[in-house]
Amino acid sequence: MKHVLILEDRLEVLAALLLECDRLEQESGVLLRVTVYSTATDVIDFVNPQAGEAFDAIVLDRNCKRGDSFHIIDLEHFGPDKIISISSLPRFNAEVRARGVSRSVEKGEGELGSFAAEVVAELAQVLKL
């Protein structure tokens, strides 16, 4: 079983990502435990206190429902190699790249299905599936 954390505030984006995670689980035969948070407060209260190995991969948006930033996550603690940045604004993906994150998928205005498929392809690489 692999533990995936998704920090995303838009339900339609989350729905597309979860559908693709289901496809990955079916194709790989590896069970995915998915945890979702939609506010930066959740990151402070529940994510950052976790052990560094608590998550096998993290899908990281920038803005949250409360107008705060998910970028308060302790990237260095969890390991930037586990992170996939999914902001719709290139400058926010660049922010986390400056902190060592090498994977990002820009959330454009296009079809969410192809965006989610690209994110989960990156996820499969992080999880080594």
C-alpha positions as YAML, in Angstrom:
chain: A
units: angstrom
residues:
- id: 1
  name: MET
  ca: [0.00, 0.00, 0.00]
- id: 2
  name: LYS
  ca: [1.22, 3.49, -0.91]
- id: 3
  name: HIS
  ca: [0.09, 6.63, 0.94]
- id: 4
  name: VAL
  ca: [-0.67, 9.64, -1.27]
- id: 5
  name: LEU
  ca: [-1.46, 13.08, 0.12]
- id: 6
  name: ILE
  ca: [-3.41, 15.48, -2.10]
- id: 7
  name: LEU
  ca: [-3.53, 19.15, -1.13]
- id: 8
  name: GLU
  ca: [-6.21, 20.57, -3.42]
- id: 9
  name: ASP
  ca: [-9.16, 22.86, -2.78]
- id: 10
  name: ARG
  ca: [-11.22, 22.49, -5.98]
- id: 11
  name: LEU
  ca: [-13.58, 19.54, -5.85]
- id: 12
  name: GLU
  ca: [-13.76, 19.12, -9.63]
- id: 13
  name: VAL
  ca: [-9.95, 18.87, -9.81]
- id: 14
  name: LEU
  ca: [-9.95, 16.46, -6.90]
- id: 15
  name: ALA
  ca: [-12.61, 14.31, -8.58]
- id: 16
  name: ALA
  ca: [-10.52, 14.07, -11.76]
- id: 17
  name: LEU
  ca: [-7.39, 13.18, -9.77]
- id: 18
  name: LEU
  ca: [-9.21, 10.50, -7.77]
- id: 19
  name: LEU
  ca: [-10.59, 8.90, -10.94]
- id: 20
  name: GLU
  ca: [-7.07, 8.65, -12.32]
- id: 21
  name: CYS
  ca: [-5.76, 7.33, -9.00]
- id: 22
  name: ASP
  ca: [-8.40, 4.61, -9.20]
- id: 23
  name: ARG
  ca: [-7.21, 3.73, -12.71]
- id: 24
  name: LEU
  ca: [-3.60, 3.58, -11.49]
- id: 25
  name: GLU
  ca: [-4.58, 1.35, -8.59]
- id: 26
  name: GLN
  ca: [-6.45, -1.02, -10.92]
- id: 27
  name: GLU
  ca: [-3.63, -1.14, -13.49]
- id: 28
  name: SER
  ca: [-0.75, -1.47, -11.03]
- id: 29
  name: GLY
  ca: [-2.42, -3.76, -8.49]
- id: 30
  name: VAL
  ca: [-0.98, -1.56, -5.73]
- id: 31
  name: LEU
  ca: [-3.46, -0.23, -3.19]
- id: 32
  name: LEU
  ca: [-3.45, 3.54, -2.72]
- id: 33
  name: ARG
  ca: [-4.33, 5.16, 0.57]
- id: 34
  name: VAL
  ca: [-5.33, 8.70, -0.36]
- id: 35
  name: THR
  ca: [-5.59, 11.55, 2.14]
- id: 36
  name: VAL
  ca: [-7.03, 14.89, 1.02]
- id: 37
  name: TYR
  ca: [-6.88, 18.28, 2.71]
- id: 38
  name: SER
  ca: [-8.35, 21.52, 1.37]
- id: 39
  name: THR
  ca: [-6.94, 24.20, 3.69]
- id: 40
  name: ALA
  ca: [-3.52, 25.39, 4.80]
- id: 41
  name: THR
  ca: [-4.68, 25.03, 8.40]
- id: 42
  name: ASP
  ca: [-4.92, 21.28, 7.76]
- id: 43
  name: VAL
  ca: [-1.27, 21.34, 6.66]
- id: 44
  name: ILE
  ca: [-0.25, 23.07, 9.89]
- id: 45
  name: ASP
  ca: [-2.39, 20.86, 12.15]
- id: 46
  name: PHE
  ca: [-2.22, 17.44, 10.49]
- id: 47
  name: VAL
  ca: [0.47, 17.26, 7.80]
- id: 48
  name: ASN
  ca: [3.60, 19.02, 9.04]
- id: 49
  name: PRO
  ca: [3.61, 17.18, 12.40]
- id: 50
  name: GLN
  ca: [3.77, 13.80, 10.58]
- id: 51
  name: ALA
  ca: [6.98, 11.80, 10.25]
- id: 52
  name: GLY
  ca: [8.89, 12.43, 7.03]
- id: 53
  name: GLU
  ca: [8.06, 8.96, 5.72]
- id: 54
  name: ALA
  ca: [4.32, 9.32, 6.44]
- id: 55
  name: PHE
  ca: [3.55, 9.94, 2.76]
- id: 56
  name: ASP
  ca: [4.96, 8.17, -0.27]
- id: 57
  name: ALA
  ca: [3.92, 11.04, -2.57]
- id: 58
  name: ILE
  ca: [2.35, 14.48, -2.22]
- id: 59
  name: VAL
  ca: [0.30, 16.30, -4.87]
- id: 60
  name: LEU
  ca: [0.58, 19.99, -4.00]
- id: 61
  name: ASP
  ca: [-1.60, 22.84, -5.20]
- id: 62
  name: ARG
  ca: [-0.76, 26.36, -4.05]
- id: 63
  name: ASN
  ca: [-3.98, 28.18, -3.10]
- id: 64
  name: CYS
  ca: [-6.46, 26.76, -0.61]
- id: 65
  name: LYS
  ca: [-10.12, 27.43, 0.13]
- id: 66
  name: ARG
  ca: [-9.32, 29.97, 2.85]
- id: 67
  name: GLY
  ca: [-7.07, 32.05, 0.60]
- id: 68
  name: ASP
  ca: [-3.90, 30.78, 2.27]
- id: 69
  name: SER
  ca: [-1.10, 28.80, 0.66]
- id: 70
  name: PHE
  ca: [-0.46, 25.08, 0.82]
- id: 71
  name: HIS
  ca: [3.21, 26.00, 0.33]
- id: 72
  name: ILE
  ca: [3.57, 26.19, 4.10]
- id: 73
  name: ILE
  ca: [4.12, 22.44, 3.95]
- id: 74
  name: ASP
  ca: [7.55, 21.45, 5.21]
- id: 75
  name: LEU
  ca: [8.85, 20.24, 1.84]
- id: 76
  name: GLU
  ca: [12.32, 19.59, 3.14]
- id: 77
  name: HIS
  ca: [10.95, 17.36, 5.93]
- id: 78
  name: PHE
  ca: [8.95, 15.18, 3.55]
- id: 79
  name: GLY
  ca: [11.48, 15.31, 0.72]
- id: 80
  name: PRO
  ca: [11.07, 17.40, -2.42]
- id: 81
  name: ASP
  ca: [11.46, 14.25, -4.51]
- id: 82
  name: LYS
  ca: [8.01, 13.11, -3.27]
- id: 83
  name: ILE
  ca: [6.24, 16.31, -4.36]
- id: 84
  name: ILE
  ca: [4.29, 17.02, -7.56]
- id: 85
  name: SER
  ca: [3.35, 20.69, -7.81]
- id: 86
  name: ILE
  ca: [0.05, 21.36, -9.62]
- id: 87
  name: SER
  ca: [-0.53, 25.10, -9.49]
- id: 88
  name: SER
  ca: [-2.26, 26.78, -12.41]
- id: 89
  name: LEU
  ca: [0.20, 29.68, -12.16]
- id: 90
  name: PRO
  ca: [3.75, 28.97, -13.36]
- id: 91
  name: ARG
  ca: [5.27, 31.29, -10.75]
- id: 92
  name: PHE
  ca: [3.86, 29.14, -7.94]
- id: 93
  name: ASN
  ca: [5.32, 25.98, -9.47]
- id: 94
  name: ALA
  ca: [8.61, 27.89, -9.75]
- id: 95
  name: GLU
  ca: [8.42, 28.74, -6.03]
- id: 96
  name: VAL
  ca: [8.55, 25.09, -5.04]
- id: 97
  name: ARG
  ca: [11.12, 24.27, -7.71]
- id: 98
  name: ALA
  ca: [13.36, 26.81, -5.96]
- id: 99
  name: ARG
  ca: [12.90, 24.66, -2.83]
- id: 100
  name: GLY
  ca: [14.03, 21.49, -4.63]
- id: 101
  name: VAL
  ca: [10.84, 20.11, -6.17]
- id: 102
  name: SER
  ca: [11.51, 18.84, -9.68]
- id: 103
  name: ARG
  ca: [8.04, 17.63, -10.75]
- id: 104
  name: SER
  ca: [5.24, 19.95, -11.74]
- id: 105
  name: VAL
  ca: [2.16, 19.82, -13.94]
- id: 106
  name: GLU
  ca: [0.54, 23.14, -14.75]
- id: 107
  name: LYS
  ca: [-3.18, 23.10, -14.12]
- id: 108
  name: GLY
  ca: [-4.32, 24.88, -17.27]
- id: 109
  name: GLU
  ca: [-7.74, 25.90, -18.42]
- id: 110
  name: GLY
  ca: [-7.99, 22.80, -20.58]
- id: 111
  name: GLU
  ca: [-9.65, 19.46, -20.03]
- id: 112
  name: LEU
  ca: [-9.26, 18.22, -16.46]
- id: 113
  name: GLY
  ca: [-9.07, 14.58, -17.52]
- id: 114
  name: SER
  ca: [-5.83, 15.04, -19.45]
- id: 115
  name: PHE
  ca: [-4.38, 17.17, -16.64]
- id: 116
  name: ALA
  ca: [-5.23, 14.49, -14.05]
- id: 117
  name: ALA
  ca: [-3.79, 11.76, -16.27]
- id: 118
  name: GLU
  ca: [-0.51, 13.69, -16.52]
- id: 119
  name: VAL
  ca: [-0.39, 14.22, -12.75]
- id: 120
  name: VAL
  ca: [-1.02, 10.55, -12.04]
- id: 121
  name: ALA
  ca: [1.63, 9.53, -14.59]
- id: 122
  name: GLU
  ca: [4.07, 11.61, -12.53]
- id: 123
  name: LEU
  ca: [2.63, 10.04, -9.38]
- id: 124
  name: ALA
  ca: [3.30, 6.55, -10.75]
- id: 125
  name: GLN
  ca: [6.94, 7.52, -11.30]
- id: 126
  name: VAL
  ca: [7.29, 8.88, -7.76]
- id: 127
  name: LEU
  ca: [5.71, 5.70, -6.38]
- id: 128
  name: LYS
  ca: [7.85, 3.54, -8.71]
- id: 129
  name: LEU
  ca: [4.80, 1.73, -10.11]
...
